[in-house]
Short mmCIF file of C-alpha atoms in Angstrom, two decimals:
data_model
loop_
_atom_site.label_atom_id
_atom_site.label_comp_id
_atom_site.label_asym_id
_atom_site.label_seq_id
_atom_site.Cartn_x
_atom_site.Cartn_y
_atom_site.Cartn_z
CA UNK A 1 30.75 20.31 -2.83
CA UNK A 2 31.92 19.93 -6.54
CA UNK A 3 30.64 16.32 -7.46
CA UNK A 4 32.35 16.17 -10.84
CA UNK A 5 31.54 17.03 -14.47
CA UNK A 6 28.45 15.65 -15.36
CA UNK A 7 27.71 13.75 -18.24
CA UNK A 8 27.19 16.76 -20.73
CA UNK A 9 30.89 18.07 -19.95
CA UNK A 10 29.01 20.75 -17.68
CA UNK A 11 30.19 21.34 -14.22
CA UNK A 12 27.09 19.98 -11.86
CA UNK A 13 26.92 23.39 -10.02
CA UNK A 14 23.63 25.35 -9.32
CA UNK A 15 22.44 27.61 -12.39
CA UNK A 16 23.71 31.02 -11.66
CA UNK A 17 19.95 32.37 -11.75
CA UNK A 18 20.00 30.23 -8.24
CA UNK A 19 21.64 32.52 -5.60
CA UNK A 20 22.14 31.44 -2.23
CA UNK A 21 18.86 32.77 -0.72
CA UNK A 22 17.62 31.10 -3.51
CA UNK A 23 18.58 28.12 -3.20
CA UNK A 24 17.60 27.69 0.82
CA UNK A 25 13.58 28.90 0.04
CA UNK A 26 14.22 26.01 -2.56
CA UNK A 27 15.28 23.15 -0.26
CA UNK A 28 12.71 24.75 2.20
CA UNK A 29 10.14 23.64 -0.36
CA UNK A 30 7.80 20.44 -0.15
CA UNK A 31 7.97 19.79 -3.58
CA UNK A 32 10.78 18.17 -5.70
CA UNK A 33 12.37 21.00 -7.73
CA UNK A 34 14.48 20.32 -10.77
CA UNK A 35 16.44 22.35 -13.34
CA UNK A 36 17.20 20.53 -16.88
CA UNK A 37 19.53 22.17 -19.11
CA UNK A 38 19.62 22.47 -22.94
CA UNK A 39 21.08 18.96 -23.43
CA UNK A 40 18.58 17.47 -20.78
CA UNK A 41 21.20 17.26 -18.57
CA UNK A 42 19.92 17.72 -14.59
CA UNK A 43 21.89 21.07 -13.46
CA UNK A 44 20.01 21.49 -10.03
CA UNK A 45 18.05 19.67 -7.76
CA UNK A 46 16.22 20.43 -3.87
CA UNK A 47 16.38 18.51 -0.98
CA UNK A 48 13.05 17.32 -1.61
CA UNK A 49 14.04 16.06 -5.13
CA UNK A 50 16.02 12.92 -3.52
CA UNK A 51 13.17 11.16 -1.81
CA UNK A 52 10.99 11.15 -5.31
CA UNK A 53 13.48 10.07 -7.17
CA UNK A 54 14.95 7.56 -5.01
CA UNK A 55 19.14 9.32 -5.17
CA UNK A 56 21.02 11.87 -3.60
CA UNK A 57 21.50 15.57 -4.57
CA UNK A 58 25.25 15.03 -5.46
CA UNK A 59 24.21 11.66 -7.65
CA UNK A 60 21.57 13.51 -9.71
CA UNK A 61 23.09 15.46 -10.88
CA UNK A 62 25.86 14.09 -12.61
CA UNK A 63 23.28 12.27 -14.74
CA UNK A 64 20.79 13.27 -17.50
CA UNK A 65 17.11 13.30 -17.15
CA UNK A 66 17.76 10.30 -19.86
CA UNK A 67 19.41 8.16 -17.09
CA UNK A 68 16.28 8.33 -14.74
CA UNK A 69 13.39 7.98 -17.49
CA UNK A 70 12.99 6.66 -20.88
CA UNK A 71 12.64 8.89 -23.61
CA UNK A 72 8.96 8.71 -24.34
CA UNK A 73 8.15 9.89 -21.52
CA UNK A 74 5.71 12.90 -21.80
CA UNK A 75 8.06 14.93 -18.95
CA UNK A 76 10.49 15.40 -22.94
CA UNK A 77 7.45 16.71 -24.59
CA UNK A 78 6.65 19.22 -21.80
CA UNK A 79 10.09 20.59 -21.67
CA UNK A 80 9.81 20.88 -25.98
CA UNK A 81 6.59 22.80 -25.24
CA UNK A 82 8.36 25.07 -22.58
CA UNK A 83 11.40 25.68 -24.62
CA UNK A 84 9.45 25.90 -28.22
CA UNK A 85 6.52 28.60 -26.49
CA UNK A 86 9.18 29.88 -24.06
CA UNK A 87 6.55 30.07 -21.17
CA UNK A 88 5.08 27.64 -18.24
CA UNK A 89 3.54 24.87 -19.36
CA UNK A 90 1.63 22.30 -16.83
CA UNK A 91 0.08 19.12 -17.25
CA UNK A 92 -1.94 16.55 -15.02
CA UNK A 93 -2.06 13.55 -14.63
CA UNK A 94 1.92 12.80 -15.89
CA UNK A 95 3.12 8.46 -15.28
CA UNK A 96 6.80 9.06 -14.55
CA UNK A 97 8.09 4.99 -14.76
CA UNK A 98 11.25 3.35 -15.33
CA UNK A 99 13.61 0.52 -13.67
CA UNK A 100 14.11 3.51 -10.91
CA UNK A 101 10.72 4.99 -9.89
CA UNK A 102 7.15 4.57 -10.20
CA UNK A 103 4.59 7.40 -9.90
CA UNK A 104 1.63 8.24 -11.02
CA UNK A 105 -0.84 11.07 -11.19
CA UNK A 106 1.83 13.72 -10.84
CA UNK A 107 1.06 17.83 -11.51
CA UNK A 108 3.90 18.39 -13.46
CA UNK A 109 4.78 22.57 -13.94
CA UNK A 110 7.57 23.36 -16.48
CA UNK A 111 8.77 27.17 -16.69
CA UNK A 112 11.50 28.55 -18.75
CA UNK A 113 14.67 29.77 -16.81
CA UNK A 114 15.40 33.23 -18.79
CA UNK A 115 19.06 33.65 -17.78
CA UNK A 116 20.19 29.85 -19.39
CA UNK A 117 18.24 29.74 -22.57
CA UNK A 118 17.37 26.38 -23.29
CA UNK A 119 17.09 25.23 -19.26
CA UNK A 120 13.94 24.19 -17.73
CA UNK A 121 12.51 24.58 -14.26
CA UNK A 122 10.54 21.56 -13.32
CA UNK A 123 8.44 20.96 -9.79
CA UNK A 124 6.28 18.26 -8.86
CA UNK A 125 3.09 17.73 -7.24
CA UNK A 126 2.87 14.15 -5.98
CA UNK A 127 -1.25 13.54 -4.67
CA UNK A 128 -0.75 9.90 -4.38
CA UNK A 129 -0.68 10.37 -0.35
CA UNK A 130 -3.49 12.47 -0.51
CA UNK A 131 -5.40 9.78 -2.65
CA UNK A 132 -4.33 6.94 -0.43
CA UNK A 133 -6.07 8.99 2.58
CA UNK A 134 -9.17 9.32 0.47
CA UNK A 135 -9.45 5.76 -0.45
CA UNK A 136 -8.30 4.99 3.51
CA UNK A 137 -11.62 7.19 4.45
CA UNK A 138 -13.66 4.62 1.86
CA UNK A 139 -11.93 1.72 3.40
CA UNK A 140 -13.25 2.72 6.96
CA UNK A 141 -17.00 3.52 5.55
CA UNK A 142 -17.33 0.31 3.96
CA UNK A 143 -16.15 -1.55 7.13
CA UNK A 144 -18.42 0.27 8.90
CA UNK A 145 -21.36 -0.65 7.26
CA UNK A 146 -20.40 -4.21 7.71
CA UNK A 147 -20.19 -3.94 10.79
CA UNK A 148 -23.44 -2.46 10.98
CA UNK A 149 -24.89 -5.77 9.24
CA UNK A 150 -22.76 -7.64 11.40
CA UNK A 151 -24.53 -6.74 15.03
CA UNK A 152 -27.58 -7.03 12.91
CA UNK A 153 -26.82 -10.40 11.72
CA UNK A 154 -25.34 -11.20 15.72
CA UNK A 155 -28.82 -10.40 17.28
CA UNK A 156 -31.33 -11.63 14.38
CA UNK A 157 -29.75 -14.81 13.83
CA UNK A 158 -27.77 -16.31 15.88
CA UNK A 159 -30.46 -16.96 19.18
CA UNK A 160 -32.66 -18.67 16.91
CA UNK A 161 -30.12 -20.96 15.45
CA UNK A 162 -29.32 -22.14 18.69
CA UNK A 163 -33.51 -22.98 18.37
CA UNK A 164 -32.92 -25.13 15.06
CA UNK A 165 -29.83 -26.79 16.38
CA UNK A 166 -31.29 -28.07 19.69
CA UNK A 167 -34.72 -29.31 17.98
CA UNK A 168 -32.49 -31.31 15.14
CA UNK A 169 -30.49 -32.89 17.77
CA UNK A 170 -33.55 -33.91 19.32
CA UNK A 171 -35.09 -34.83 16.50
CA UNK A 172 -31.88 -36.81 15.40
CA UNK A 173 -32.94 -39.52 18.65
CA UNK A 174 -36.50 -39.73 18.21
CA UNK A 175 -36.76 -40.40 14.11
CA UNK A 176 -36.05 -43.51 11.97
CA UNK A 177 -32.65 -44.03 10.54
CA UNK A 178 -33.61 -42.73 7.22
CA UNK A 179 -34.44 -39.40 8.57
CA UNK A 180 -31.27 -39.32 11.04
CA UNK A 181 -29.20 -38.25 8.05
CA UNK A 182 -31.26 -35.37 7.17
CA UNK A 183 -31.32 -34.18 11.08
CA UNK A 184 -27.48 -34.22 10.63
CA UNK A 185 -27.68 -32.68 7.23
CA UNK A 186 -29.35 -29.42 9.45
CA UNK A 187 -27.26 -29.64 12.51
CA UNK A 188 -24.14 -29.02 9.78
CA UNK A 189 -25.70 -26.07 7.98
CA UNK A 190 -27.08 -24.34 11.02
CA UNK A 191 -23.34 -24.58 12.43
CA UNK A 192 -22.06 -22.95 9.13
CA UNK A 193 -24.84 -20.30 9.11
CA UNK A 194 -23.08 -20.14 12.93
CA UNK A 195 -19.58 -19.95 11.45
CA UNK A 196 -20.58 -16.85 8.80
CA UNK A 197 -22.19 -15.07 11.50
CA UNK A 198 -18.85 -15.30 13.91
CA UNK A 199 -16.91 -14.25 11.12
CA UNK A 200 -19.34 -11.12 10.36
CA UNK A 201 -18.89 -10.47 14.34
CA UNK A 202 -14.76 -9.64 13.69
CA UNK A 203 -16.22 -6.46 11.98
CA UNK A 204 -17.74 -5.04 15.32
CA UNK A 205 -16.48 -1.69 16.57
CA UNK A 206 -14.80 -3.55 20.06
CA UNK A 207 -11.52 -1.67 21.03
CA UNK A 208 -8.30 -3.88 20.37
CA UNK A 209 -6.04 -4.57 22.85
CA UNK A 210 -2.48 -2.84 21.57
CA UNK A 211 0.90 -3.49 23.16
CA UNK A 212 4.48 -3.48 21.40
CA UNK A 213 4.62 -6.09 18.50
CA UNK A 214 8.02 -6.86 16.76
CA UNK A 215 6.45 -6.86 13.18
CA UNK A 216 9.57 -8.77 11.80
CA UNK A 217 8.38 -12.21 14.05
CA UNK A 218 4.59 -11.72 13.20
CA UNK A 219 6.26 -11.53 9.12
CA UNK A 220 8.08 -14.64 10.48
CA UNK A 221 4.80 -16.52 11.60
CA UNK A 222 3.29 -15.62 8.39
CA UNK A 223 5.99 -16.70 5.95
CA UNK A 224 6.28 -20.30 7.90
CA UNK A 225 2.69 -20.76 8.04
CA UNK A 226 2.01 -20.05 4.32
CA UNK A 227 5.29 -22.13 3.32
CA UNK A 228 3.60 -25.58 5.02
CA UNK A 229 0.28 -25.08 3.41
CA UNK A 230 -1.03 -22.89 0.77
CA UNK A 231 2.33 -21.34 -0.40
CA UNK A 232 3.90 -24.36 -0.19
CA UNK A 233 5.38 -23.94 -3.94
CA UNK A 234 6.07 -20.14 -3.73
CA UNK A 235 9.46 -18.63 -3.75
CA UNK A 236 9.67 -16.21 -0.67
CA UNK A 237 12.11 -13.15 -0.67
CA UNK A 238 12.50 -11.16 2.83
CA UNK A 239 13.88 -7.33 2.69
CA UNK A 240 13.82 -6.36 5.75
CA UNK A 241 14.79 -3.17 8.06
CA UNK A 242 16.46 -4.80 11.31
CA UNK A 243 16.71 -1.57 13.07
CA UNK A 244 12.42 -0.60 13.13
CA UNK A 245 10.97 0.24 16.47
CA UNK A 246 8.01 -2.41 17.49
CA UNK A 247 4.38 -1.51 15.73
CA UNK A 248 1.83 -0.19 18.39
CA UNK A 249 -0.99 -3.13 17.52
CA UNK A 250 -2.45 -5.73 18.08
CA UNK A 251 -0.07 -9.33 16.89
CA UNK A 252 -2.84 -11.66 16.52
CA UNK A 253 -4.90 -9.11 14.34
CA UNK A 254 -1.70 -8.36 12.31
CA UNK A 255 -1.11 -12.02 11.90
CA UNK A 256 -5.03 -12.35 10.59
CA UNK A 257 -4.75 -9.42 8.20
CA UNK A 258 -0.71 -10.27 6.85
CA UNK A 259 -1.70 -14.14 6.54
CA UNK A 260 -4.50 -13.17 4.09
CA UNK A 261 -2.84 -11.07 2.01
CA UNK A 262 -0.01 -13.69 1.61
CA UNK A 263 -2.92 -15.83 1.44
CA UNK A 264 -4.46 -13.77 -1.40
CA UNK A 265 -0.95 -13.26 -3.31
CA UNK A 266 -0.60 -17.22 -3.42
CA UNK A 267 -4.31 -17.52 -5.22
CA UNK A 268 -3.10 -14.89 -7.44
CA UNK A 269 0.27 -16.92 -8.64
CA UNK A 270 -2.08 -19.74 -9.51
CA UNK A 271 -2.45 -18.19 -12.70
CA UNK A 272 0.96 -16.96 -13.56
CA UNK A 273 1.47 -17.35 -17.34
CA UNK A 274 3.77 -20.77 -18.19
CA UNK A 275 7.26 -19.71 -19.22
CA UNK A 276 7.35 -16.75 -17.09
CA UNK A 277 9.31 -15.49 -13.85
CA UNK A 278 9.02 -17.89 -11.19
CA UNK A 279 6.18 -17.51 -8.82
CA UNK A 280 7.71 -14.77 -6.14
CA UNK A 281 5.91 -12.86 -2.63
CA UNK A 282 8.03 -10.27 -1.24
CA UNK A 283 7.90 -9.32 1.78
CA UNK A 284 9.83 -5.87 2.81
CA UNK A 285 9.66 -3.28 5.72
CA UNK A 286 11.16 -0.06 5.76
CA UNK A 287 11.22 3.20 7.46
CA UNK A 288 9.16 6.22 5.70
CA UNK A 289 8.81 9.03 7.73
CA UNK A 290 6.27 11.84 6.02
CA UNK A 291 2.42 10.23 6.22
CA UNK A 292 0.49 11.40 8.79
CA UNK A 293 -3.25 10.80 9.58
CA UNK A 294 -5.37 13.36 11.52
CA UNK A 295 -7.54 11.68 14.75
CA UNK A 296 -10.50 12.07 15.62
CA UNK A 297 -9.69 14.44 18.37
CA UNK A 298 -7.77 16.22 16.46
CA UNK A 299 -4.63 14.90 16.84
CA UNK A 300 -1.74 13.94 14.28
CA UNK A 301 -0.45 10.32 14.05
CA UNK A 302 2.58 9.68 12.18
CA UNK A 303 2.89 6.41 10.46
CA UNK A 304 6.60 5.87 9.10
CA UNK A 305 6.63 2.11 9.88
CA UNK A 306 5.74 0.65 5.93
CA UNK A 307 4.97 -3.57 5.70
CA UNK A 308 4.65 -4.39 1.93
CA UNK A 309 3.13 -7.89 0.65
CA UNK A 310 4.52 -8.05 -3.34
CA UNK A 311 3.78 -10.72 -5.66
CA UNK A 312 4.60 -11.33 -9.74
CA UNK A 313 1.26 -12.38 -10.96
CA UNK A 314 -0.47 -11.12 -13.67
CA UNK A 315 -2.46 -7.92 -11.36
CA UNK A 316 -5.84 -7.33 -10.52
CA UNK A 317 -8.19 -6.83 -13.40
CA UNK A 318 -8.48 -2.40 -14.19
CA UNK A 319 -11.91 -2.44 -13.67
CA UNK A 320 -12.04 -4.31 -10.30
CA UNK A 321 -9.55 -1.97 -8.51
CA UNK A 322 -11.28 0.45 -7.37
CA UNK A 323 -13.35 -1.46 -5.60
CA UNK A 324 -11.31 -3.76 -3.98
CA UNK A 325 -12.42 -2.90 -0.41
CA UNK A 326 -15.73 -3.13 -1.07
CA UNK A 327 -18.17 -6.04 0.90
CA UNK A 328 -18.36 -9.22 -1.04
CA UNK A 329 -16.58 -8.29 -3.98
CA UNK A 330 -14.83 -11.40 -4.88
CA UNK A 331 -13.23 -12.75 -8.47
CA UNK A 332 -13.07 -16.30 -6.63
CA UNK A 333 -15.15 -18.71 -6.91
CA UNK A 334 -15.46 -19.52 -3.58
CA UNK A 335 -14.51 -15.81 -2.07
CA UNK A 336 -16.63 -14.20 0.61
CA UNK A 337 -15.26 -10.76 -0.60
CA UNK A 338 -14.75 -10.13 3.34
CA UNK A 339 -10.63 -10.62 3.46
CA UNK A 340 -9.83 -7.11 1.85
CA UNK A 341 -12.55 -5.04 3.76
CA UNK A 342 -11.62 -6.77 7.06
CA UNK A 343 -8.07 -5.96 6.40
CA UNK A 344 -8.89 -2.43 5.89
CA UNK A 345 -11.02 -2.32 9.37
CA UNK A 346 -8.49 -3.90 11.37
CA UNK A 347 -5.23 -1.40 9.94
CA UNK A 348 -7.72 1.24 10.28
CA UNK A 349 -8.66 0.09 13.78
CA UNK A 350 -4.78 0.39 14.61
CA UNK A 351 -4.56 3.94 13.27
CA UNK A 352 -3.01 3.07 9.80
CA UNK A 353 -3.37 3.48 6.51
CA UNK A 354 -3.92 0.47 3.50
CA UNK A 355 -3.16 0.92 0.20
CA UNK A 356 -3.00 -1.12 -2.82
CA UNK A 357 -0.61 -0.93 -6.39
CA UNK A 358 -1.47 -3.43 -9.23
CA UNK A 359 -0.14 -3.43 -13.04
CA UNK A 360 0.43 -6.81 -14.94
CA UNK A 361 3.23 -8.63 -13.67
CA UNK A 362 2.88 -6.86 -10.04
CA UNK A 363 0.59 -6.25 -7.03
CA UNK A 364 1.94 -4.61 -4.15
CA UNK A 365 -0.15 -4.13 -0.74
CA UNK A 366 1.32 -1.43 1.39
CA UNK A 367 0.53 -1.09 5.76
CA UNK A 368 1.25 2.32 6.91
CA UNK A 369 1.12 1.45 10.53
CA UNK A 370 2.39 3.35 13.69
CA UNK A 371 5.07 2.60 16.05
CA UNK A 372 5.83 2.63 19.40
CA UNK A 373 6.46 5.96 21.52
CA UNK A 374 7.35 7.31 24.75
CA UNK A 375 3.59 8.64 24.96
CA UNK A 376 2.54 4.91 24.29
CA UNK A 377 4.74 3.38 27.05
CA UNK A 378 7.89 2.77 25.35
CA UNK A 379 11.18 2.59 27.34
#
């Protein structure tokens, strides 16, 4: 399909050094191929070139690389290295970020094409989902050793406050009235000693209960709930996919762990500079086939359904996120450091996969979570 001249007055054709055998081991290929000519204009791309940067085959390339990225980014200085020391050239570690696209930690390899002097081949290795499943496997150890402390906490503490409560309310009839208050004064903290220890308890290892949940209602539940009380000030913008299949979970769990993220984006547009954008959550779900998680029985699960929470706030401090779903690690005053790590338990409890993206000016929590199938009782 000819899709035009492109923008360097070349036609947007596959380099001749591209036969056709060539070209289907190419789109057979995980990884995003790409072929820059002289002018940096994009002369060929694979089939797995459009998901990573966001646009079809025939719309690539009718632009330059210029169009996609800015022109400091280091991809220009690898292709000057490759075309200067005509041989491959790799680098690790590459930010490739504009407008368009966003990603980070990419294996960039740049080789000379020797029939079109000047052209570059480019492929890239995208680990992010290969670091998301590493942090996922923290995620789960963390909640596990909560939970741990939390059956500890169950058994060595809670019988004996019953104890204290019953001997305060008894003690509450028998003293005088100046000593009533401070019978009260323990009946109030041994029921929030109670309250900590029932909240430690949501960390056991109890299977969940899992049936079809529309996600799009439980996003619903959230949005109203947050708009009459803690969000009441926050502008709310809803992208959604109408045409998802129904998450295989548990609603009131995925109400618990949404509402606190909202919850957590609010707190975090409390201190949104003066002057900036207005104070925004998004809240988007789309289809993204390609993560899948291996079971413990071996099994693969594939997760395409994606939930995003996104605020505008000024990001979670560099040297706090990698440790964001760690136990009682809290920048709030008067934070438990639980919501995260309990969040992380219960999407890992439903199979899925948690991830979190913060720079200044934008914090993005992602839910890889599965959907209904015909093995899981669908119709």
């Amino acid at each position: 399909m000819n899709a035009g001249p492109s923008p360097s007055g070349h036609p947007p054709c596959t380099p001749a050094s591209i036969t056709g055998n060539g070209r289907v081991v190419l789109d057979s290929l995980p990884l995003p191929v790409m072929v820059v000519r002289a002018d940096n204009a994009i002369g060929y791309v694979n089939s797995a070139a459009e998901p990573f940067f966001g646009m079809s085959r025939a719309h690539l390339v009718q632009m330059r690389l210029t169009d996609i990225l800015p022109g400091d980014s280091p991809l220009f200085m690898l292709m000057e290295q490759v075309r200067a020391q005509d041989h491959t050239v790799v680098e690790h570690e590459v930010m490739l970020e504009s407008p368009r696209l966003r990603h980070e930690g990419v294996t960039v390899q740049g080789a000379p094409v020797m029939e079109e002097p000047g052209s570059v081949v480019l492929t890239f290795h995208d680990f992010s989902a290969v670091r998301v499943l590493d942090r996922q496997l923290t995620f789960r150890s963390a909640a596990r050793s909560v939970a741990g402390m939390a059956a500890i906490l169950a058994h060595e503490v809670k019988n004996p406050l019953s104890g204290i409560r019953g001997a305060a309310q008894l003690l509450e009839t028998s003293v005088g009235e100046s000593d009533r208050e401070l019978a009260v004064l323990i009946q109030d903290e041994v029921n929030r000693i109670r309250d900590l220890v029932d909240r430690m308890d949501m960390f056991s290892d109890r299977p969940i209960e899992r049936r079809p949940v529309n996600i799009h209602r439980v996003l619903e539940h959230v949005r109203r709930l947050a708009q009459q009380g803690f969000a009441a000030d926050i502008r709310f913008e809803e992208i959604y996919d109408p045409s998802l299949p129904p998450v295989w979970g548990n609603r009131d769990q995925l109400v618990q762990v949404l509402l606190n993220l909202v919850k957590n984006a609010a707190e975090a547009l409390d201190t949104h500079p003066e002057g900036g954008e207005p104070a925004q959550i998004t809240l988007t779900t789309s289809y993204r086939p390609g993560i899948w998680v291996s079971t413990g029985g071996g099994q693969r699960v594939q997760l395409p359904l994606l939930v995003s929470v996104r605020d505008n706030g000024p990001g979670i401090p560099e040297n706090i996120r990698p440790h964001l779903f760690e136990p009682f690690l809290t920048t709030k005053a008067t934070g438990s450091g639980l919501g995260l790590v309990l969040a992380g338990k219960i999407v890992g409890d439903h199979g899925g996969v948690i991830e979190v993206e913060s720079r200044p000016g934008r914090t993005e929590v992602l839910l890889h979570l599965p959907v209904v199938t015909e093995e899981r009782g669908a119709p």
